[in-house]
XYZ file of C-alpha atoms in Angstrom:
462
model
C 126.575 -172.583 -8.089
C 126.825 -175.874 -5.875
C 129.033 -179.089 -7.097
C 127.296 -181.969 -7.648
C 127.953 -184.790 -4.898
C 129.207 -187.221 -7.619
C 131.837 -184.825 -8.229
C 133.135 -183.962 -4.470
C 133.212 -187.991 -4.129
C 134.962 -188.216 -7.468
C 137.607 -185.885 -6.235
C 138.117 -187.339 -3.219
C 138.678 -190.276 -4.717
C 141.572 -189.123 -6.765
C 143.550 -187.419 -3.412
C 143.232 -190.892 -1.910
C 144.410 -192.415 -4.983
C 147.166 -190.767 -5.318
C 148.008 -190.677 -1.401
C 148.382 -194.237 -1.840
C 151.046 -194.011 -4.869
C 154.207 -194.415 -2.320
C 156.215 -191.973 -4.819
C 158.029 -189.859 -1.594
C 161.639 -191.231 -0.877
C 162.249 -193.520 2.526
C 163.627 -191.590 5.127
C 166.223 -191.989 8.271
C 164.510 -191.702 11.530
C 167.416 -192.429 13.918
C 170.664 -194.304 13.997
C 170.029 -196.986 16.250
C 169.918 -200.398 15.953
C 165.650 -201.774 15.616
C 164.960 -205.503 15.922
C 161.667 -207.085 17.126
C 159.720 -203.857 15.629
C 155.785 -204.406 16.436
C 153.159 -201.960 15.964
C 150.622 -201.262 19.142
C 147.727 -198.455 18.381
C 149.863 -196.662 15.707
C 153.104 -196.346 18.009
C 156.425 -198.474 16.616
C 157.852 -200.273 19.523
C 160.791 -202.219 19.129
C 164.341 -204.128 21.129
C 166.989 -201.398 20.604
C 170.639 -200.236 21.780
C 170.935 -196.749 21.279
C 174.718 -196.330 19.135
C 175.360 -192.631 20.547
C 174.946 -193.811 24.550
C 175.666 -196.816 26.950
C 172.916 -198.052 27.000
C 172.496 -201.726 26.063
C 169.609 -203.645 24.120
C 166.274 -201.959 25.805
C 162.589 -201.470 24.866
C 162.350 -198.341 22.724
C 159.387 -196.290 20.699
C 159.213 -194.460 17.615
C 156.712 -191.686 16.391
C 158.730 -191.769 13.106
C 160.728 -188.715 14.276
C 164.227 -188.497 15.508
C 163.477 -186.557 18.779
C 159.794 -189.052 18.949
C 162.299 -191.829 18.989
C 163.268 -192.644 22.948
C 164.081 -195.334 24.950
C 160.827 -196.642 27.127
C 163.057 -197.630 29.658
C 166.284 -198.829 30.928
C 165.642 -202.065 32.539
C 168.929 -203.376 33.248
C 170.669 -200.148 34.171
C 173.815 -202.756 34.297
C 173.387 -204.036 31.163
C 171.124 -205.049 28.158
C 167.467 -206.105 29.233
C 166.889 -207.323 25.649
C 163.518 -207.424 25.884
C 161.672 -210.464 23.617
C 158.362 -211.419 22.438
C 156.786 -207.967 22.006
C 152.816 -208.546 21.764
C 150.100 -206.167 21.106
C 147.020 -207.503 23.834
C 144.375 -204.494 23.616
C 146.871 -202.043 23.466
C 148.830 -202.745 25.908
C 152.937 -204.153 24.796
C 153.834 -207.165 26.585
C 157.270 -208.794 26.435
C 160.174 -211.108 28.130
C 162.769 -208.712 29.755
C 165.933 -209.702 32.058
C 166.184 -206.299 35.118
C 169.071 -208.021 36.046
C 167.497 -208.354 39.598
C 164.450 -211.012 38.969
C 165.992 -212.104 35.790
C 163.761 -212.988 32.227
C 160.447 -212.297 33.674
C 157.235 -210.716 32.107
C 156.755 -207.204 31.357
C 154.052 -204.500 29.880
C 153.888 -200.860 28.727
C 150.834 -199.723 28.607
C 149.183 -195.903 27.538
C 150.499 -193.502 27.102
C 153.794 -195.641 26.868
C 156.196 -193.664 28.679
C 157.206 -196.493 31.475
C 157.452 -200.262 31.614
C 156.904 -202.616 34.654
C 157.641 -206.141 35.345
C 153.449 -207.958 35.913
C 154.901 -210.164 38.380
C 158.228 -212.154 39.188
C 157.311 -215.687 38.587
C 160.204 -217.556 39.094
C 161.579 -216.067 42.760
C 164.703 -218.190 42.241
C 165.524 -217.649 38.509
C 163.839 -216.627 35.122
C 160.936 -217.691 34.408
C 161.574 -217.198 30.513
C 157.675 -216.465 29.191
C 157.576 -217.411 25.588
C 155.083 -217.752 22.926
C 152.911 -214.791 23.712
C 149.665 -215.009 22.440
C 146.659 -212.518 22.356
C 142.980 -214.506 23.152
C 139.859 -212.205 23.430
C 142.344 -209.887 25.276
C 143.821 -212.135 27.814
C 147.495 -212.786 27.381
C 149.042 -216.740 27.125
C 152.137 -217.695 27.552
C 154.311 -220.375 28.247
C 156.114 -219.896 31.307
C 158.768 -222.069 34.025
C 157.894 -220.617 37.715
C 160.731 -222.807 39.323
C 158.661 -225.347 40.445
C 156.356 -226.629 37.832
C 158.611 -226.603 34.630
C 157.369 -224.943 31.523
C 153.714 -224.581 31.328
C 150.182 -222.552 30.256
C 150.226 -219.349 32.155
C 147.930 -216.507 31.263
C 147.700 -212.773 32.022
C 144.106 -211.241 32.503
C 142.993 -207.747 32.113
C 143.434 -205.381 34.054
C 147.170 -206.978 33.296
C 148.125 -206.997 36.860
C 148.907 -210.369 37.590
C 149.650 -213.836 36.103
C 149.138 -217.537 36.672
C 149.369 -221.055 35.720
C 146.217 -222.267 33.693
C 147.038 -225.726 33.718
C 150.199 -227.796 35.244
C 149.871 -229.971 31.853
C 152.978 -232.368 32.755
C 153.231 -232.986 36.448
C 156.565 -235.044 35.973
C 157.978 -232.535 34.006
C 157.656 -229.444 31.441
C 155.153 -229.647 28.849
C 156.497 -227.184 27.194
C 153.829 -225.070 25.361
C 154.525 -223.629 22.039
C 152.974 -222.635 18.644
C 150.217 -220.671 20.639
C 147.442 -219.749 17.908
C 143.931 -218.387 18.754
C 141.041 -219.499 16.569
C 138.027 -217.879 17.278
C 138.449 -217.799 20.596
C 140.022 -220.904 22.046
C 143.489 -221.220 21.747
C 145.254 -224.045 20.402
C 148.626 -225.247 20.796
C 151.445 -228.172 21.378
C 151.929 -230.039 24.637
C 153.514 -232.674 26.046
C 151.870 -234.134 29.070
C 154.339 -236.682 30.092
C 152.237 -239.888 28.906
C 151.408 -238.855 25.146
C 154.103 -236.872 23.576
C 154.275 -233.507 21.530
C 150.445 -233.326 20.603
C 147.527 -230.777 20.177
C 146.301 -229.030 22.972
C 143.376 -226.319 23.334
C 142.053 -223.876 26.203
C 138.740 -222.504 25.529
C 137.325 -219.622 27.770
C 137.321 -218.542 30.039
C 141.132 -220.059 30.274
C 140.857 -222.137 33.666
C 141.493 -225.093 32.100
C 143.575 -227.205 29.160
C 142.846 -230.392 27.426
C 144.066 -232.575 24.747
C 142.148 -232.531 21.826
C 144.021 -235.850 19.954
C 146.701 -238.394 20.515
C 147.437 -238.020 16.393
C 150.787 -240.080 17.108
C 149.954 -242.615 19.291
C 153.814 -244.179 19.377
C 155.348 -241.034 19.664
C 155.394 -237.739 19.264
C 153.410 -235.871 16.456
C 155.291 -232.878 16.416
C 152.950 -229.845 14.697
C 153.688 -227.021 13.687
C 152.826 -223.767 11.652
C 149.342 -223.622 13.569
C 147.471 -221.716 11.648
C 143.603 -220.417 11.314
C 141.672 -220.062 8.183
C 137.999 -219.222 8.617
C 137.472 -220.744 12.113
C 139.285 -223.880 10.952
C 142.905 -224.449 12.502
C 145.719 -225.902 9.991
C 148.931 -227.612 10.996
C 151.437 -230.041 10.018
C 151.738 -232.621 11.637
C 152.701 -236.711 12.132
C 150.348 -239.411 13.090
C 153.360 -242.315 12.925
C 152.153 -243.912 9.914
C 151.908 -241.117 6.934
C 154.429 -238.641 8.101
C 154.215 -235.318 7.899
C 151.188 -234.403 6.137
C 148.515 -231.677 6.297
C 145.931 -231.611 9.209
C 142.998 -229.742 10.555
C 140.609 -229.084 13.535
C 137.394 -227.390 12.873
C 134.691 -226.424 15.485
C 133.827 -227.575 17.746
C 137.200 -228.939 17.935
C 136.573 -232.316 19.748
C 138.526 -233.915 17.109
C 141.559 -233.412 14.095
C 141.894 -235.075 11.172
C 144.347 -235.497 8.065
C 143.505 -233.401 5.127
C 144.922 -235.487 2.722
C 147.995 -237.821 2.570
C 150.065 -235.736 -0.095
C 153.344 -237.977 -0.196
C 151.906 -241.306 0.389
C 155.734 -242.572 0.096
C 157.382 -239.995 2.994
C 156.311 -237.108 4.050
C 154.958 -233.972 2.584
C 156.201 -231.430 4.985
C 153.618 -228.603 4.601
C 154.912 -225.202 5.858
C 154.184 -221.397 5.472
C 151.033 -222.126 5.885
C 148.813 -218.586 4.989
C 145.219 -217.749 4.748
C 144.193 -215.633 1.707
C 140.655 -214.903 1.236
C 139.607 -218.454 2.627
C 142.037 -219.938 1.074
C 145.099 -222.014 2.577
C 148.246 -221.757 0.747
C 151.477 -223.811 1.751
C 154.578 -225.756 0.445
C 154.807 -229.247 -0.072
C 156.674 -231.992 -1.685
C 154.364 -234.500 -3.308
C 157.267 -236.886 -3.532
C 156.868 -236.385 -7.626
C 156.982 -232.606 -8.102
C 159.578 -231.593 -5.650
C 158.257 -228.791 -3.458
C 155.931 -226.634 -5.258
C 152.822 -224.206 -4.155
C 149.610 -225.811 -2.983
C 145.869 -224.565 -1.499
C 143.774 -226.024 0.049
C 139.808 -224.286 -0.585
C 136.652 -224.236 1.755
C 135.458 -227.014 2.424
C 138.528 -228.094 3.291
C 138.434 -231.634 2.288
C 140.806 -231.966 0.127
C 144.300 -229.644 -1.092
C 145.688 -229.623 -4.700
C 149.017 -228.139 -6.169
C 148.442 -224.674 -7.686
C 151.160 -225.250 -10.324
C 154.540 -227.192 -10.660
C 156.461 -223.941 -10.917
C 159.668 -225.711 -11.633
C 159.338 -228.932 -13.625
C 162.428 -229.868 -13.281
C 162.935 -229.494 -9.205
C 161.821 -227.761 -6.278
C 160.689 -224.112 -7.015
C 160.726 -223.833 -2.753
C 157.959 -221.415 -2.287
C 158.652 -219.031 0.638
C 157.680 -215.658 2.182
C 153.761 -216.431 1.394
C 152.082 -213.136 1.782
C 148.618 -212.143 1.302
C 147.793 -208.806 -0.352
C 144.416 -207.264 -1.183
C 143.330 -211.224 -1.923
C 146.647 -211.648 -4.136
C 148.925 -214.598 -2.781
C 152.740 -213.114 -3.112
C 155.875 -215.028 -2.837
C 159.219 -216.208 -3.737
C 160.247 -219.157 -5.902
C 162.801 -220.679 -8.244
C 161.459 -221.798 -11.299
C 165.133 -223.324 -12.772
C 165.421 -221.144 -15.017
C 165.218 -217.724 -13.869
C 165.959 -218.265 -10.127
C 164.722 -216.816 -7.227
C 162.237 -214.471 -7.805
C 158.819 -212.726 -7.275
C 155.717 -214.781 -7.628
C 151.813 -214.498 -7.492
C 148.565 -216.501 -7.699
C 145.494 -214.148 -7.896
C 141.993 -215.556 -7.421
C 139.988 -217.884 -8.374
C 143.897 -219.588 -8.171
C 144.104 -221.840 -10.247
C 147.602 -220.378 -11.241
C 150.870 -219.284 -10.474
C 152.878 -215.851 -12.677
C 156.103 -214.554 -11.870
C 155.497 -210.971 -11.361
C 159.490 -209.915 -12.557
C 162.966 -211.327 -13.447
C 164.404 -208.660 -11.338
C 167.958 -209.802 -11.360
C 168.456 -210.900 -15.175
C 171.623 -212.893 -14.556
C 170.471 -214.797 -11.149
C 168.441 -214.916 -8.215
C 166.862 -211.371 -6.760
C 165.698 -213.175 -3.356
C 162.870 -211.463 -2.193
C 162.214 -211.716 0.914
C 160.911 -209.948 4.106
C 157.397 -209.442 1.824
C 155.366 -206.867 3.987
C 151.618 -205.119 2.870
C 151.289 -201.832 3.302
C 147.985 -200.146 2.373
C 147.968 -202.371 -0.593
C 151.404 -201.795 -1.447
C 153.724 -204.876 -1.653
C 157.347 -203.965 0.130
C 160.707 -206.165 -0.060
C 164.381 -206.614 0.187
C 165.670 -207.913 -3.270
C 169.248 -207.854 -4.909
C 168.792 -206.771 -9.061
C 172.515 -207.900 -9.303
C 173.280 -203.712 -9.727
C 172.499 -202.169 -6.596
C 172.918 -204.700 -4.218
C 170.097 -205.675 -1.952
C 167.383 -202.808 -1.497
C 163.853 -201.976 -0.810
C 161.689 -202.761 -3.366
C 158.109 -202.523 -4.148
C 155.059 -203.545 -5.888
C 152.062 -201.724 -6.267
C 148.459 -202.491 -7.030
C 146.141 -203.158 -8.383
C 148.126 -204.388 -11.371
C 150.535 -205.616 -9.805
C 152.706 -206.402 -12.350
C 156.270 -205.976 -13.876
C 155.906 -202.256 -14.614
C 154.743 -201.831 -10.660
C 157.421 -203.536 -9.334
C 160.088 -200.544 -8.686
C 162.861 -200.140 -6.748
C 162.019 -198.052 -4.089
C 165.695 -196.274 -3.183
C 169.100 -197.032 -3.634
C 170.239 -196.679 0.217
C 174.141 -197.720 -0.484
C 174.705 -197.003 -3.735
C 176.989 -199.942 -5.780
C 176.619 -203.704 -5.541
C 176.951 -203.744 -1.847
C 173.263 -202.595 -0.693
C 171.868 -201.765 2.235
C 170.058 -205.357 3.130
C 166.777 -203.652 4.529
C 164.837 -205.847 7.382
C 162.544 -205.732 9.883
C 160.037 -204.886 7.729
C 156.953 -203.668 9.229
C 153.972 -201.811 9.069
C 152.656 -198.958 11.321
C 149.250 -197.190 10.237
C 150.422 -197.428 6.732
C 153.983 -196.193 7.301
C 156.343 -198.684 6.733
C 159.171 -199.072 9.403
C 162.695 -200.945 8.603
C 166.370 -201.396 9.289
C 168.852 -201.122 6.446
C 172.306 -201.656 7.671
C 173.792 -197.642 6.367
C 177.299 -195.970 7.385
C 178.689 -197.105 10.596
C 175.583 -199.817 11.115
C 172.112 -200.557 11.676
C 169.457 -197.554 11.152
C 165.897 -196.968 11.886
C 164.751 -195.892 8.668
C 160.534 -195.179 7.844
C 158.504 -194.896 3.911
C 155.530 -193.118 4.868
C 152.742 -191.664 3.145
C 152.915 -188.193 4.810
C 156.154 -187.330 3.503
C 154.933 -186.092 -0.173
C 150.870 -185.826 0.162
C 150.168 -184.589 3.707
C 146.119 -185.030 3.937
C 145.789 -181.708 5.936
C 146.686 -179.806 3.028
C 144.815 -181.401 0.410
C 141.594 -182.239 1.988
C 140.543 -178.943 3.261
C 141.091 -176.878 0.248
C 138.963 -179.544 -1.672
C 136.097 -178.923 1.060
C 136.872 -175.282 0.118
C 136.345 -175.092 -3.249
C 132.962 -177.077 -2.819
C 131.091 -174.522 -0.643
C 128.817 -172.775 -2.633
């Protein structure tokens, strides 16, 4: 007798379904001490000094086992190389590192990940401090101080084995390149050339060359920041000297920026966390009425409105935006229940608190991380101190919001950070007996796939 196809997908569906329910415990991985954790091709990398050796701050990897968890290398063998920055670029892990030789200089580990090497010294006489690392179509950006030229646009072309100065913006000086943020291709960022100020820059491809794209504060300095791209279009705060700081945008072809709309027309409106869900721009502002409160801004991007005056009596002070599955989470004070857990689901036209989880003050979410689907924070319920928490879909409601373990038990907690995600395994430091701890939630721990999966196949032969 054969089983009908509808049922074999049927049944597959449910193993996935429930793969996806998060209901194993979080689990130590090593005592160590993780900061700048950043995922590249399923392998946790992360700045780490090992509490059992020597060894100072270095560039470590995790498989999400204690004997897969080993130092990369030891870069200053006199010291820490406390190694900054980490960016994914194809696969390949660059960051800022200090040898103790040549100083902060650039580095990369590449495949199979079992060495690091300085890409080139370029500042003979001192550090040359890269910063900003940005991915672009694969090429690396940077902003970098060779000795000579001050701070400016360097980049780092595959095959990764060298790097140089794309433009020598202020000739007087360091133009000092920061907020790096690639939008389809060209990336954007904030300059000072010596003659205009603090004002937005671009470098299209192939990356021989930078330009101003507008003098927004002629009389000064218009200061963006929180560069940010939503569906080609790039988003930033800035001030043009006359409104403040108000919402702005570039869209393609990018000759040209312009001010969304003048929110505070008596100060400034101070957009920030700027974050793209579906389409959709979300941010905080302060209308100069409401306080600051949760606003979007929808395609065409013409205008922005505010989702909801979450606290009518003050600022609700949005934070931690975080898309999930097309759900906007976040944090906010509505003065009366304090700090909490938020959402706005689509079309968003409105703003829920998902829980009171502390009844008798403010939870404080924070660190808000997807995973698969899965929404994963620190809060504090005012019993167990501060712990991991989650919230799971696709309700995502009060019932799914569940306290994932209680690390320290009492009122102290265990304050988990570093939140992050690595092929659905989430990765994080709770602070847990003598210190710091590497510490991983994965999926494998309860519903290993290679166990269900085939005896499912099984049972469907004829």
């Amino acid at each position: 007798m054969r089983i009908p196809i509808s049922s074999l997908l049927t049944g597959l569906i449910i193993v996935i379904s429930a793969a996806t329910a998060y209901t194993a415990e979080p689990v130590p991985v090593k005592e160590i001490f993780p900061y700048n954790l950043t995922a590249v091709d399923g392998t946790l990398f992360f700045t780490g000094g090992d509490n059992e050796t020597s060894y100072g701050n270095e560039l470590w990897k995790s498989n999400g086992t204690e004997s897969g968890t080993v130092m990369v290398k030891d870069i200053n063998t006199s010291g820490s190389s406390s190694p900054d920055d980490l960016t994914d670029v194809n696969g390949t892990l660059f960051f800022d590192a200090n040898d103790f030789t040549n100083g902060y200089e650039l580095w990369k580990c590449e495949s199979p990940y079992t060495d690091a090497s300085m890409v080139k010294d370029i500042n003979t006489s001192g550090s040359s401090h890269p910063t900003s690392l940005a991915d672009v179509n694969g090429t690396l950006l940077f902003s970098s101080d060779n000795g000579t030229n001050g701070y400016e646009l360097w980049k780092c072309e595959s095959p990764y084995t060298d790097a140089s100065m794309v433009k020598d913006i202020n000739t007087s000086g360091d133009s000092y390149p920061s907020n790096l943020t690639d939008v389809n291709g060209t990336l954007f960022f904030q300059a000072d050339d010596g003659t205009n100020g603090y004002e937005l820059w671009k470098c299209e491809s192939p990356y021989t060359d930078a330009s101003m794209v507008k003098d927004i504060n002629t009389s000064g300095n218009s200061n963006l920041t929180y560069l940010t791209a939503v569906n080609g279009t790039l988003f930033f705060n800035a001030n043009d000297g006359a409104n403040g700081y108000e919402l702005w945008k570039c869209e393609s072809p990018y000759t040209d920026a312009s001010m969304v709309k003048d929110i505070n027309t008596s100060g400034n409106s101070s957009p920030n966390s700027l974050t793209d869900v579906n389409g959709t721009l979300f941010f905080e502002a302060n209308d100069g009425t409401n306080g600051y409160e949760l606003w979007k801004c929808e395609s065409p991007y013409t205008d922005a409105s505010m989702v909801k005056d979450i606290n009518t009596s003050g600022n609700s002070y949005p934070s931690y935006l975080t898309d999930v599955n097309g759900t906007l989470f976040f944090r906010a004070d509505d003065g009366t229940n304090g700090y909490e857990l938020w959402k706005s689901e689509s079309p968003y036209t409105d703003a829920t608190m998902v829980k009171d989880i502390n009844t008798s003050g403010d939870s404080y979410p924070s660190y808000l991380t997807d995973v698969n689907g899965t929404l994963f924070f620190e809060a504090n319920d005012g019993t167990n101190g501060s712990e991991l928490w989650q919230c799971e879909g696709p309700a995502y409601d009060e019932a799914s919001t569940t306290l994932v373990k209680d690390i320290v038990p009492g009122t102290e907690g265990s304050n988990p950070s570093y939140l992050t995600d690595v092929n659905g395994t989430l990765f994080f430091s709770p602070q847990y007996g003598t210190g710091n701890q590497l510490w991983k939630y994965s999926l494998a721990d309860e519903f290993p796939w290679e166990i269900f999966l085939p005896a499912f196949i099984k049972k469907s032969t004829p």
